[in-house]
mmCIF file with all atom_site columns, C-alpha atoms in Angstrom:
data_model
loop_
_atom_site.group_PDB
_atom_site.id
_atom_site.type_symbol
_atom_site.label_atom_id
_atom_site.label_alt_id
_atom_site.label_comp_id
_atom_site.label_asym_id
_atom_site.label_entity_id
_atom_site.label_seq_id
_atom_site.pdbx_PDB_ins_code
_atom_site.Cartn_x
_atom_site.Cartn_y
_atom_site.Cartn_z
_atom_site.occupancy
_atom_site.B_iso_or_equiv
_atom_site.pdbx_formal_charge
_atom_site.auth_seq_id
_atom_site.auth_comp_id
_atom_site.auth_asym_id
_atom_site.auth_atom_id
_atom_site.pdbx_PDB_model_num
ATOM 1   C CA . UNK A 1 1   ? -183.147 12.441  -161.281 1.00 48.00 ? 213 UNK A CA 1
ATOM 2   C CA . UNK A 1 2   ? -186.011 12.725  -163.464 1.00 50.00 ? 214 UNK A CA 1
ATOM 3   C CA . UNK A 1 3   ? -188.681 15.231  -162.570 1.00 55.00 ? 215 UNK A CA 1
ATOM 4   C CA . UNK A 1 4   ? -191.395 13.263  -164.196 1.00 64.00 ? 216 UNK A CA 1
ATOM 5   C CA . UNK A 1 5   ? -191.899 9.799   -164.132 1.00 75.00 ? 217 UNK A CA 1
ATOM 6   C CA . UNK A 1 6   ? -193.181 8.153   -167.258 1.00 80.00 ? 218 UNK A CA 1
ATOM 7   C CA . UNK A 1 7   ? -195.043 4.922   -166.028 1.00 80.00 ? 219 UNK A CA 1
ATOM 8   C CA . UNK A 1 8   ? -196.005 2.502   -168.338 1.00 85.00 ? 220 UNK A CA 1
ATOM 9   C CA . UNK A 1 9   ? -199.989 1.629   -167.982 1.00 81.00 ? 221 UNK A CA 1
ATOM 10  C CA . UNK A 1 10  ? -201.735 -1.258  -166.034 1.00 81.00 ? 222 UNK A CA 1
ATOM 11  C CA . UNK A 1 11  ? -199.518 -4.126  -164.422 1.00 85.00 ? 223 UNK A CA 1
ATOM 12  C CA . UNK A 1 12  ? -196.835 -3.055  -166.201 1.00 89.00 ? 224 UNK A CA 1
ATOM 13  C CA . UNK A 1 13  ? -196.359 0.211   -164.635 1.00 87.00 ? 225 UNK A CA 1
ATOM 14  C CA . UNK A 1 14  ? -196.701 -1.480  -161.316 1.00 87.00 ? 226 UNK A CA 1
ATOM 15  C CA . UNK A 1 15  ? -193.485 -3.933  -162.035 1.00 91.00 ? 227 UNK A CA 1
ATOM 16  C CA . UNK A 1 16  ? -191.892 -1.050  -163.686 1.00 91.00 ? 228 UNK A CA 1
ATOM 17  C CA . UNK A 1 17  ? -191.959 1.007   -160.428 1.00 92.00 ? 229 UNK A CA 1
ATOM 18  C CA . UNK A 1 18  ? -191.584 -1.802  -158.107 1.00 92.00 ? 230 UNK A CA 1
ATOM 19  C CA . UNK A 1 19  ? -188.162 -2.582  -160.123 1.00 94.00 ? 231 UNK A CA 1
ATOM 20  C CA . UNK A 1 20  ? -187.231 1.033   -159.750 1.00 93.00 ? 232 UNK A CA 1
ATOM 21  C CA . UNK A 1 21  ? -187.817 1.226   -156.133 1.00 94.00 ? 233 UNK A CA 1
ATOM 22  C CA . UNK A 1 22  ? -185.915 -1.676  -155.625 1.00 95.00 ? 234 UNK A CA 1
ATOM 23  C CA . UNK A 1 23  ? -182.681 -0.368  -157.368 1.00 95.00 ? 235 UNK A CA 1
ATOM 24  C CA . UNK A 1 24  ? -182.916 3.209   -155.869 1.00 96.00 ? 236 UNK A CA 1
ATOM 25  C CA . UNK A 1 25  ? -182.984 1.080   -152.273 1.00 96.00 ? 237 UNK A CA 1
ATOM 26  C CA . UNK A 1 26  ? -179.768 -0.482  -153.224 1.00 97.00 ? 238 UNK A CA 1
ATOM 27  C CA . UNK A 1 27  ? -178.407 2.634   -154.491 1.00 96.00 ? 239 UNK A CA 1
ATOM 28  C CA . UNK A 1 28  ? -179.296 4.438   -151.416 1.00 97.00 ? 240 UNK A CA 1
ATOM 29  C CA . UNK A 1 29  ? -177.455 1.193   -149.636 1.00 97.00 ? 241 UNK A CA 1
ATOM 30  C CA . UNK A 1 30  ? -174.630 1.572   -151.911 1.00 96.00 ? 242 UNK A CA 1
ATOM 31  C CA . UNK A 1 31  ? -174.045 5.248   -151.165 1.00 97.00 ? 243 UNK A CA 1
ATOM 32  C CA . UNK A 1 32  ? -174.512 5.382   -148.028 1.00 97.00 ? 244 UNK A CA 1
ATOM 33  C CA . UNK A 1 33  ? -171.429 2.815   -147.651 1.00 97.00 ? 245 UNK A CA 1
ATOM 34  C CA . UNK A 1 34  ? -169.623 4.828   -150.090 1.00 97.00 ? 246 UNK A CA 1
ATOM 35  C CA . UNK A 1 35  ? -170.071 7.846   -147.886 1.00 97.00 ? 247 UNK A CA 1
ATOM 36  C CA . UNK A 1 36  ? -168.708 6.339   -144.792 1.00 97.00 ? 248 UNK A CA 1
ATOM 37  C CA . UNK A 1 37  ? -165.667 4.914   -146.190 1.00 97.00 ? 249 UNK A CA 1
ATOM 38  C CA . UNK A 1 38  ? -164.977 8.474   -148.021 1.00 97.00 ? 250 UNK A CA 1
ATOM 39  C CA . UNK A 1 39  ? -165.642 10.208  -144.788 1.00 97.00 ? 251 UNK A CA 1
ATOM 40  C CA . UNK A 1 40  ? -163.039 7.954   -143.209 1.00 97.00 ? 252 UNK A CA 1
ATOM 41  C CA . UNK A 1 41  ? -160.319 8.251   -145.663 1.00 97.00 ? 253 UNK A CA 1
ATOM 42  C CA . UNK A 1 42  ? -160.989 12.060  -145.974 1.00 97.00 ? 254 UNK A CA 1
ATOM 43  C CA . UNK A 1 43  ? -160.195 12.254  -142.319 1.00 97.00 ? 255 UNK A CA 1
ATOM 44  C CA . UNK A 1 44  ? -157.257 10.066  -142.232 1.00 96.00 ? 256 UNK A CA 1
ATOM 45  C CA . UNK A 1 45  ? -155.764 12.267  -145.303 1.00 96.00 ? 257 UNK A CA 1
ATOM 46  C CA . UNK A 1 46  ? -156.982 15.346  -143.237 1.00 97.00 ? 258 UNK A CA 1
ATOM 47  C CA . UNK A 1 47  ? -154.531 14.143  -141.026 1.00 97.00 ? 259 UNK A CA 1
ATOM 48  C CA . UNK A 1 48  ? -151.599 13.857  -143.358 1.00 96.00 ? 260 UNK A CA 1
ATOM 49  C CA . UNK A 1 49  ? -152.268 17.229  -144.782 1.00 97.00 ? 261 UNK A CA 1
ATOM 50  C CA . UNK A 1 50  ? -152.061 18.736  -141.572 1.00 97.00 ? 262 UNK A CA 1
ATOM 51  C CA . UNK A 1 51  ? -148.542 16.746  -140.764 1.00 97.00 ? 263 UNK A CA 1
ATOM 52  C CA . UNK A 1 52  ? -147.142 17.323  -143.907 1.00 97.00 ? 264 UNK A CA 1
ATOM 53  C CA . UNK A 1 53  ? -147.811 21.279  -143.572 1.00 97.00 ? 265 UNK A CA 1
ATOM 54  C CA . UNK A 1 54  ? -146.300 21.659  -140.541 1.00 98.00 ? 266 UNK A CA 1
ATOM 55  C CA . UNK A 1 55  ? -143.158 19.319  -141.897 1.00 97.00 ? 267 UNK A CA 1
ATOM 56  C CA . UNK A 1 56  ? -143.096 22.102  -144.786 1.00 97.00 ? 268 UNK A CA 1
ATOM 57  C CA . UNK A 1 57  ? -143.319 24.970  -142.478 1.00 97.00 ? 269 UNK A CA 1
ATOM 58  C CA . UNK A 1 58  ? -140.548 23.492  -140.410 1.00 97.00 ? 270 UNK A CA 1
ATOM 59  C CA . UNK A 1 59  ? -138.503 22.573  -143.457 1.00 97.00 ? 271 UNK A CA 1
ATOM 60  C CA . UNK A 1 60  ? -138.610 26.055  -144.771 1.00 96.00 ? 272 UNK A CA 1
ATOM 61  C CA . UNK A 1 61  ? -137.796 27.696  -141.376 1.00 96.00 ? 273 UNK A CA 1
ATOM 62  C CA . UNK A 1 62  ? -134.553 25.318  -141.252 1.00 96.00 ? 274 UNK A CA 1
ATOM 63  C CA . UNK A 1 63  ? -133.821 26.056  -145.086 1.00 93.00 ? 275 UNK A CA 1
ATOM 64  C CA . UNK A 1 64  ? -134.027 30.009  -144.359 1.00 92.00 ? 276 UNK A CA 1
ATOM 65  C CA . UNK A 1 65  ? -131.888 29.740  -141.065 1.00 92.00 ? 277 UNK A CA 1
ATOM 66  C CA . UNK A 1 66  ? -128.877 27.913  -143.113 1.00 88.00 ? 278 UNK A CA 1
ATOM 67  C CA . UNK A 1 67  ? -129.363 30.445  -146.149 1.00 84.00 ? 279 UNK A CA 1
ATOM 68  C CA . UNK A 1 68  ? -129.009 33.353  -143.627 1.00 86.00 ? 280 UNK A CA 1
ATOM 69  C CA . UNK A 1 69  ? -125.963 31.680  -142.010 1.00 83.00 ? 281 UNK A CA 1
ATOM 70  C CA . UNK A 1 70  ? -124.601 31.104  -145.444 1.00 79.00 ? 282 UNK A CA 1
ATOM 71  C CA . UNK A 1 71  ? -125.309 34.960  -146.293 1.00 78.00 ? 283 UNK A CA 1
ATOM 72  C CA . UNK A 1 72  ? -123.489 35.337  -143.032 1.00 77.00 ? 284 UNK A CA 1
ATOM 73  C CA . UNK A 1 73  ? -120.142 33.849  -144.698 1.00 75.00 ? 285 UNK A CA 1
ATOM 74  C CA . UNK A 1 74  ? -120.508 35.503  -147.848 1.00 69.00 ? 286 UNK A CA 1
ATOM 75  C CA . UNK A 1 75  ? -121.056 32.457  -149.737 1.00 58.00 ? 287 UNK A CA 1
ATOM 76  C CA . UNK A 1 76  ? -124.396 33.079  -151.137 1.00 59.00 ? 288 UNK A CA 1
ATOM 77  C CA . UNK A 1 77  ? -122.889 33.487  -154.610 1.00 61.00 ? 289 UNK A CA 1
ATOM 78  C CA . UNK A 1 78  ? -121.409 30.158  -154.452 1.00 55.00 ? 290 UNK A CA 1
ATOM 79  C CA . UNK A 1 79  ? -124.657 28.835  -153.681 1.00 57.00 ? 291 UNK A CA 1
ATOM 80  C CA . UNK A 1 80  ? -126.258 30.478  -156.612 1.00 58.00 ? 292 UNK A CA 1
ATOM 81  C CA . UNK A 1 81  ? -123.227 29.189  -158.978 1.00 53.00 ? 293 UNK A CA 1
ATOM 82  C CA . UNK A 1 82  ? -123.388 26.004  -157.608 1.00 53.00 ? 294 UNK A CA 1
ATOM 83  C CA . UNK A 1 83  ? -127.321 25.607  -158.660 1.00 59.00 ? 295 UNK A CA 1
ATOM 84  C CA . UNK A 1 84  ? -127.977 22.827  -161.149 1.00 57.00 ? 296 UNK A CA 1
ATOM 85  C CA . UNK A 1 85  ? -129.651 23.991  -164.303 1.00 59.00 ? 297 UNK A CA 1
ATOM 86  C CA . UNK A 1 86  ? -132.077 21.218  -164.265 1.00 71.00 ? 298 UNK A CA 1
ATOM 87  C CA . UNK A 1 87  ? -135.006 21.245  -162.324 1.00 75.00 ? 299 UNK A CA 1
ATOM 88  C CA . UNK A 1 88  ? -136.124 18.848  -159.572 1.00 75.00 ? 300 UNK A CA 1
ATOM 89  C CA . UNK A 1 89  ? -138.275 15.906  -160.752 1.00 85.00 ? 301 UNK A CA 1
ATOM 90  C CA . UNK A 1 90  ? -141.771 14.775  -158.894 1.00 88.00 ? 302 UNK A CA 1
ATOM 91  C CA . UNK A 1 91  ? -142.752 11.154  -159.027 1.00 92.00 ? 303 UNK A CA 1
ATOM 92  C CA . UNK A 1 92  ? -146.709 11.058  -157.876 1.00 92.00 ? 304 UNK A CA 1
ATOM 93  C CA . UNK A 1 93  ? -147.866 7.542   -156.630 1.00 93.00 ? 305 UNK A CA 1
ATOM 94  C CA . UNK A 1 94  ? -151.594 7.323   -156.626 1.00 95.00 ? 306 UNK A CA 1
ATOM 95  C CA . UNK A 1 95  ? -154.185 5.542   -154.516 1.00 94.00 ? 307 UNK A CA 1
ATOM 96  C CA . UNK A 1 96  ? -157.825 4.731   -155.029 1.00 95.00 ? 308 UNK A CA 1
ATOM 97  C CA . UNK A 1 97  ? -160.689 4.215   -152.599 1.00 94.00 ? 309 UNK A CA 1
ATOM 98  C CA . UNK A 1 98  ? -164.402 3.270   -153.812 1.00 94.00 ? 310 UNK A CA 1
ATOM 99  C CA . UNK A 1 99  ? -163.277 4.362   -157.304 1.00 93.00 ? 311 UNK A CA 1
ATOM 100 C CA . UNK A 1 100 ? -161.647 7.829   -156.172 1.00 95.00 ? 312 UNK A CA 1
ATOM 101 C CA . UNK A 1 101 ? -158.307 8.232   -157.415 1.00 96.00 ? 313 UNK A CA 1
ATOM 102 C CA . UNK A 1 102 ? -156.059 10.786  -155.606 1.00 96.00 ? 314 UNK A CA 1
ATOM 103 C CA . UNK A 1 103 ? -151.961 11.494  -154.955 1.00 95.00 ? 315 UNK A CA 1
ATOM 104 C CA . UNK A 1 104 ? -151.267 9.567   -151.953 1.00 92.00 ? 316 UNK A CA 1
ATOM 105 C CA . UNK A 1 105 ? -147.337 10.119  -152.037 1.00 90.00 ? 317 UNK A CA 1
ATOM 106 C CA . UNK A 1 106 ? -144.314 11.687  -154.131 1.00 92.00 ? 318 UNK A CA 1
ATOM 107 C CA . UNK A 1 107 ? -140.594 11.093  -154.795 1.00 91.00 ? 319 UNK A CA 1
ATOM 108 C CA . UNK A 1 108 ? -138.664 13.904  -155.212 1.00 90.00 ? 320 UNK A CA 1
ATOM 109 C CA . UNK A 1 109 ? -135.575 13.090  -157.853 1.00 87.00 ? 321 UNK A CA 1
ATOM 110 C CA . UNK A 1 110 ? -132.745 15.868  -157.185 1.00 81.00 ? 322 UNK A CA 1
ATOM 111 C CA . UNK A 1 111 ? -130.876 17.247  -160.004 1.00 75.00 ? 323 UNK A CA 1
ATOM 112 C CA . UNK A 1 112 ? -127.257 16.432  -160.094 1.00 67.00 ? 324 UNK A CA 1
ATOM 113 C CA . UNK A 1 113 ? -125.271 19.206  -158.397 1.00 58.00 ? 325 UNK A CA 1
ATOM 114 C CA . UNK A 1 114 ? -122.860 21.260  -160.617 1.00 46.00 ? 326 UNK A CA 1
ATOM 115 C CA . UNK A 1 115 ? -119.883 22.342  -158.985 1.00 46.00 ? 327 UNK A CA 1
ATOM 116 C CA . UNK A 1 116 ? -119.176 25.880  -158.102 1.00 45.00 ? 328 UNK A CA 1
ATOM 117 C CA . UNK A 1 117 ? -116.807 27.734  -156.345 1.00 45.00 ? 329 UNK A CA 1
ATOM 118 C CA . UNK A 1 118 ? -117.298 27.931  -152.701 1.00 44.00 ? 330 UNK A CA 1
ATOM 119 C CA . UNK A 1 119 ? -117.421 30.599  -150.424 1.00 41.00 ? 331 UNK A CA 1
ATOM 120 C CA . UNK A 1 120 ? -114.567 31.902  -147.959 1.00 42.00 ? 332 UNK A CA 1
ATOM 121 C CA . UNK A 1 121 ? -114.838 29.044  -145.430 1.00 42.00 ? 333 UNK A CA 1
ATOM 122 C CA . UNK A 1 122 ? -118.299 28.238  -146.508 1.00 48.00 ? 334 UNK A CA 1
ATOM 123 C CA . UNK A 1 123 ? -118.067 24.543  -147.819 1.00 79.00 ? 335 UNK A CA 1
ATOM 124 C CA . UNK A 1 124 ? -119.723 22.523  -145.159 1.00 82.00 ? 336 UNK A CA 1
ATOM 125 C CA . UNK A 1 125 ? -122.037 25.411  -144.414 1.00 80.00 ? 337 UNK A CA 1
ATOM 126 C CA . UNK A 1 126 ? -122.804 25.129  -148.062 1.00 81.00 ? 338 UNK A CA 1
ATOM 127 C CA . UNK A 1 127 ? -123.167 21.673  -148.561 1.00 82.00 ? 339 UNK A CA 1
ATOM 128 C CA . UNK A 1 128 ? -125.673 21.811  -145.655 1.00 87.00 ? 340 UNK A CA 1
ATOM 129 C CA . UNK A 1 129 ? -127.603 24.553  -146.798 1.00 84.00 ? 341 UNK A CA 1
ATOM 130 C CA . UNK A 1 130 ? -128.334 22.477  -150.160 1.00 85.00 ? 342 UNK A CA 1
ATOM 131 C CA . UNK A 1 131 ? -129.189 19.508  -147.998 1.00 88.00 ? 343 UNK A CA 1
ATOM 132 C CA . UNK A 1 132 ? -131.870 21.691  -146.363 1.00 92.00 ? 344 UNK A CA 1
ATOM 133 C CA . UNK A 1 133 ? -132.996 23.362  -149.170 1.00 89.00 ? 345 UNK A CA 1
ATOM 134 C CA . UNK A 1 134 ? -133.599 19.963  -150.952 1.00 90.00 ? 346 UNK A CA 1
ATOM 135 C CA . UNK A 1 135 ? -135.757 18.917  -147.756 1.00 94.00 ? 347 UNK A CA 1
ATOM 136 C CA . UNK A 1 136 ? -137.828 22.099  -147.856 1.00 95.00 ? 348 UNK A CA 1
ATOM 137 C CA . UNK A 1 137 ? -138.713 21.212  -151.822 1.00 93.00 ? 349 UNK A CA 1
ATOM 138 C CA . UNK A 1 138 ? -139.194 17.399  -150.867 1.00 94.00 ? 350 UNK A CA 1
ATOM 139 C CA . UNK A 1 139 ? -141.585 18.774  -147.811 1.00 96.00 ? 351 UNK A CA 1
ATOM 140 C CA . UNK A 1 140 ? -143.593 21.297  -150.014 1.00 96.00 ? 352 UNK A CA 1
ATOM 141 C CA . UNK A 1 141 ? -144.051 18.443  -152.865 1.00 95.00 ? 353 UNK A CA 1
ATOM 142 C CA . UNK A 1 142 ? -145.384 16.289  -150.308 1.00 96.00 ? 354 UNK A CA 1
ATOM 143 C CA . UNK A 1 143 ? -147.825 18.802  -148.566 1.00 96.00 ? 355 UNK A CA 1
ATOM 144 C CA . UNK A 1 144 ? -149.030 19.720  -152.130 1.00 96.00 ? 356 UNK A CA 1
ATOM 145 C CA . UNK A 1 145 ? -150.126 15.876  -152.444 1.00 96.00 ? 357 UNK A CA 1
ATOM 146 C CA . UNK A 1 146 ? -151.832 15.421  -149.264 1.00 97.00 ? 358 UNK A CA 1
ATOM 147 C CA . UNK A 1 147 ? -153.639 18.973  -149.950 1.00 97.00 ? 359 UNK A CA 1
ATOM 148 C CA . UNK A 1 148 ? -154.775 17.581  -153.308 1.00 97.00 ? 360 UNK A CA 1
ATOM 149 C CA . UNK A 1 149 ? -155.548 14.312  -151.927 1.00 97.00 ? 361 UNK A CA 1
ATOM 150 C CA . UNK A 1 150 ? -157.764 15.817  -149.306 1.00 97.00 ? 362 UNK A CA 1
ATOM 151 C CA . UNK A 1 151 ? -159.359 18.126  -151.737 1.00 97.00 ? 363 UNK A CA 1
ATOM 152 C CA . UNK A 1 152 ? -160.232 15.472  -154.012 1.00 97.00 ? 364 UNK A CA 1
ATOM 153 C CA . UNK A 1 153 ? -161.767 13.377  -151.189 1.00 97.00 ? 365 UNK A CA 1
ATOM 154 C CA . UNK A 1 154 ? -163.780 16.307  -149.953 1.00 97.00 ? 366 UNK A CA 1
ATOM 155 C CA . UNK A 1 155 ? -165.304 17.069  -153.143 1.00 97.00 ? 367 UNK A CA 1
ATOM 156 C CA . UNK A 1 156 ? -166.584 13.636  -153.678 1.00 97.00 ? 368 UNK A CA 1
ATOM 157 C CA . UNK A 1 157 ? -167.746 13.367  -150.267 1.00 97.00 ? 369 UNK A CA 1
ATOM 158 C CA . UNK A 1 158 ? -169.901 16.392  -150.937 1.00 97.00 ? 370 UNK A CA 1
ATOM 159 C CA . UNK A 1 159 ? -170.838 15.156  -154.263 1.00 97.00 ? 371 UNK A CA 1
ATOM 160 C CA . UNK A 1 160 ? -171.887 11.578  -152.613 1.00 97.00 ? 372 UNK A CA 1
ATOM 161 C CA . UNK A 1 161 ? -173.933 13.370  -150.202 1.00 97.00 ? 373 UNK A CA 1
ATOM 162 C CA . UNK A 1 162 ? -175.913 15.130  -152.542 1.00 97.00 ? 374 UNK A CA 1
ATOM 163 C CA . UNK A 1 163 ? -176.857 12.479  -154.444 1.00 96.00 ? 375 UNK A CA 1
ATOM 164 C CA . UNK A 1 164 ? -177.601 10.262  -151.521 1.00 97.00 ? 376 UNK A CA 1
ATOM 165 C CA . UNK A 1 165 ? -179.780 12.745  -150.125 1.00 96.00 ? 377 UNK A CA 1
ATOM 166 C CA . UNK A 1 166 ? -181.393 13.453  -153.920 1.00 95.00 ? 378 UNK A CA 1
ATOM 167 C CA . UNK A 1 167 ? -182.307 9.554   -153.882 1.00 96.00 ? 379 UNK A CA 1
ATOM 168 C CA . UNK A 1 168 ? -183.446 9.299   -150.312 1.00 95.00 ? 380 UNK A CA 1
ATOM 169 C CA . UNK A 1 169 ? -185.372 12.404  -149.654 1.00 94.00 ? 381 UNK A CA 1
ATOM 170 C CA . UNK A 1 170 ? -186.878 12.879  -153.210 1.00 93.00 ? 382 UNK A CA 1
ATOM 171 C CA . UNK A 1 171 ? -186.599 10.204  -156.055 1.00 93.00 ? 383 UNK A CA 1
ATOM 172 C CA . UNK A 1 172 ? -187.275 7.257   -153.606 1.00 94.00 ? 384 UNK A CA 1
ATOM 173 C CA . UNK A 1 173 ? -190.189 9.002   -151.786 1.00 94.00 ? 385 UNK A CA 1
ATOM 174 C CA . UNK A 1 174 ? -191.538 9.920   -155.529 1.00 93.00 ? 386 UNK A CA 1
ATOM 175 C CA . UNK A 1 175 ? -191.430 6.361   -156.611 1.00 93.00 ? 387 UNK A CA 1
ATOM 176 C CA . UNK A 1 176 ? -193.143 4.941   -153.772 1.00 92.00 ? 388 UNK A CA 1
ATOM 177 C CA . UNK A 1 177 ? -195.938 7.417   -153.872 1.00 91.00 ? 389 UNK A CA 1
ATOM 178 C CA . UNK A 1 178 ? -196.562 6.909   -157.316 1.00 91.00 ? 390 UNK A CA 1
ATOM 179 C CA . UNK A 1 179 ? -196.249 3.172   -156.803 1.00 91.00 ? 391 UNK A CA 1
ATOM 180 C CA . UNK A 1 180 ? -198.998 3.483   -153.996 1.00 90.00 ? 392 UNK A CA 1
ATOM 181 C CA . UNK A 1 181 ? -201.200 5.453   -156.150 1.00 88.00 ? 393 UNK A CA 1
ATOM 182 C CA . UNK A 1 182 ? -201.096 2.823   -159.124 1.00 88.00 ? 394 UNK A CA 1
ATOM 183 C CA . UNK A 1 183 ? -201.826 -0.102  -156.766 1.00 86.00 ? 395 UNK A CA 1
ATOM 184 C CA . UNK A 1 184 ? -204.857 1.827   -155.465 1.00 86.00 ? 396 UNK A CA 1
ATOM 185 C CA . UNK A 1 185 ? -206.182 2.365   -159.156 1.00 85.00 ? 397 UNK A CA 1
ATOM 186 C CA . UNK A 1 186 ? -205.503 -1.070  -159.896 1.00 82.00 ? 398 UNK A CA 1
ATOM 187 C CA . UNK A 1 187 ? -207.452 -2.433  -156.942 1.00 79.00 ? 399 UNK A CA 1
ATOM 188 C CA . UNK A 1 188 ? -210.417 0.224   -158.045 1.00 79.00 ? 400 UNK A CA 1
ATOM 189 C CA . UNK A 1 189 ? -210.092 -0.676  -161.517 1.00 66.00 ? 401 UNK A CA 1
ATOM 190 C CA . UNK A 1 190 ? -210.236 -4.558  -160.131 1.00 71.00 ? 402 UNK A CA 1
ATOM 191 C CA . UNK A 1 191 ? -213.636 -3.951  -158.199 1.00 74.00 ? 403 UNK A CA 1
ATOM 192 C CA . UNK A 1 192 ? -214.810 -2.239  -160.791 1.00 70.00 ? 404 UNK A CA 1
ATOM 193 C CA . UNK A 1 193 ? -214.458 -5.221  -163.159 1.00 61.00 ? 405 UNK A CA 1
ATOM 194 C CA . UNK A 1 194 ? -215.634 -7.346  -160.337 1.00 70.00 ? 406 UNK A CA 1
ATOM 195 C CA . UNK A 1 195 ? -218.799 -5.483  -159.959 1.00 72.00 ? 407 UNK A CA 1
ATOM 196 C CA . UNK A 1 196 ? -219.544 -5.307  -163.927 1.00 70.00 ? 408 UNK A CA 1
ATOM 197 C CA . UNK A 1 197 ? -219.252 -8.855  -164.066 1.00 70.00 ? 409 UNK A CA 1
ATOM 198 C CA . UNK A 1 198 ? -221.529 -9.436  -161.336 1.00 70.00 ? 410 UNK A CA 1
ATOM 199 C CA . UNK A 1 199 ? -223.986 -7.156  -162.727 1.00 76.00 ? 411 UNK A CA 1
ATOM 200 C CA . UNK A 1 200 ? -223.731 -8.814  -166.209 1.00 68.00 ? 412 UNK A CA 1
ATOM 201 C CA . UNK A 1 201 ? -224.208 -12.129 -164.619 1.00 68.00 ? 413 UNK A CA 1
ATOM 202 C CA . UNK A 1 202 ? -226.988 -11.131 -162.926 1.00 67.00 ? 414 UNK A CA 1
ATOM 203 C CA . UNK A 1 203 ? -228.768 -9.671  -165.884 1.00 69.00 ? 415 UNK A CA 1
ATOM 204 C CA . UNK A 1 204 ? -228.161 -12.524 -167.916 1.00 63.00 ? 416 UNK A CA 1
ATOM 205 C CA . UNK A 1 205 ? -229.198 -15.174 -165.442 1.00 62.00 ? 417 UNK A CA 1
ATOM 206 C CA . UNK A 1 206 ? -232.490 -12.774 -165.199 1.00 58.00 ? 418 UNK A CA 1
ATOM 207 C CA . UNK A 1 207 ? -232.871 -13.152 -168.947 1.00 51.00 ? 419 UNK A CA 1
ATOM 208 C CA . UNK A 1 208 ? -232.826 -16.711 -169.044 1.00 45.00 ? 420 UNK A CA 1
ATOM 209 C CA . UNK A 1 209 ? -235.266 -17.339 -166.078 1.00 48.00 ? 421 UNK A CA 1
ATOM 210 C CA . UNK A 1 210 ? -237.529 -15.145 -167.391 1.00 45.00 ? 422 UNK A CA 1
ATOM 211 C CA . UNK A 1 211 ? -237.375 -17.045 -170.732 1.00 46.00 ? 423 UNK A CA 1
ATOM 212 C CA . UNK A 1 212 ? -237.904 -20.280 -169.303 1.00 46.00 ? 424 UNK A CA 1
ATOM 213 C CA . UNK A 1 213 ? -241.225 -19.125 -167.374 1.00 45.00 ? 425 UNK A CA 1
ATOM 214 C CA . UNK A 1 214 ? -242.432 -17.837 -170.381 1.00 48.00 ? 426 UNK A CA 1
ATOM 215 C CA . UNK A 1 215 ? -241.966 -20.738 -172.183 1.00 47.00 ? 427 UNK A CA 1
ATOM 216 C CA . UNK A 1 216 ? -243.700 -22.834 -169.194 1.00 46.00 ? 428 UNK A CA 1
ATOM 217 C CA . UNK A 1 217 ? -246.747 -20.598 -169.819 1.00 41.00 ? 429 UNK A CA 1
ATOM 218 C CA . UNK A 1 218 ? -246.722 -20.839 -173.473 1.00 40.00 ? 430 UNK A CA 1
ATOM 219 C CA . UNK A 1 219 ? -246.720 -24.746 -173.014 1.00 40.00 ? 431 UNK A CA 1
#
């Protein structure tokens, strides 16, 4: 917000200030509404972030347990050899609320498996370990998206709160105080003008009467 109000002189300044006061009041209403919506969405996404974080931790523990089982079977080499040379793909799906865009969901596309030698007696365990690791990767992607969404909404909520506070507690009161000062000054100017007109009218009337009286005496 500007620190100095450059107000036009006279009635134009009064109208200028009144208009900006109404704009500021509408801005307060809109920002207050936006803040409520952002707060509600932030709380909802916070629950999503907690849930995806717990799911990710559980998926990692599960994948680690299956990798340990695979190691006990001596089939870890088969897991490494069967790894695809292509990375997993992540498709981000976005959502938007009151103009704020954030990642709402992700879809993980697993790379095609490369056939490799199975460990001794570990084919079923190897297949299941791969599946559990894929679940952990997908859970990690979901958690990353949920955390990014939460941080985006938190930042926007904080920025909106700061702007609302600036208008409500500083800019709008300054407009209203300046408008009151301008209105008082205009009223004082109007009273001064009325007094000057009355004084001028009174002097003019006195000159006319005096001239009439003198004319009567001369006749």
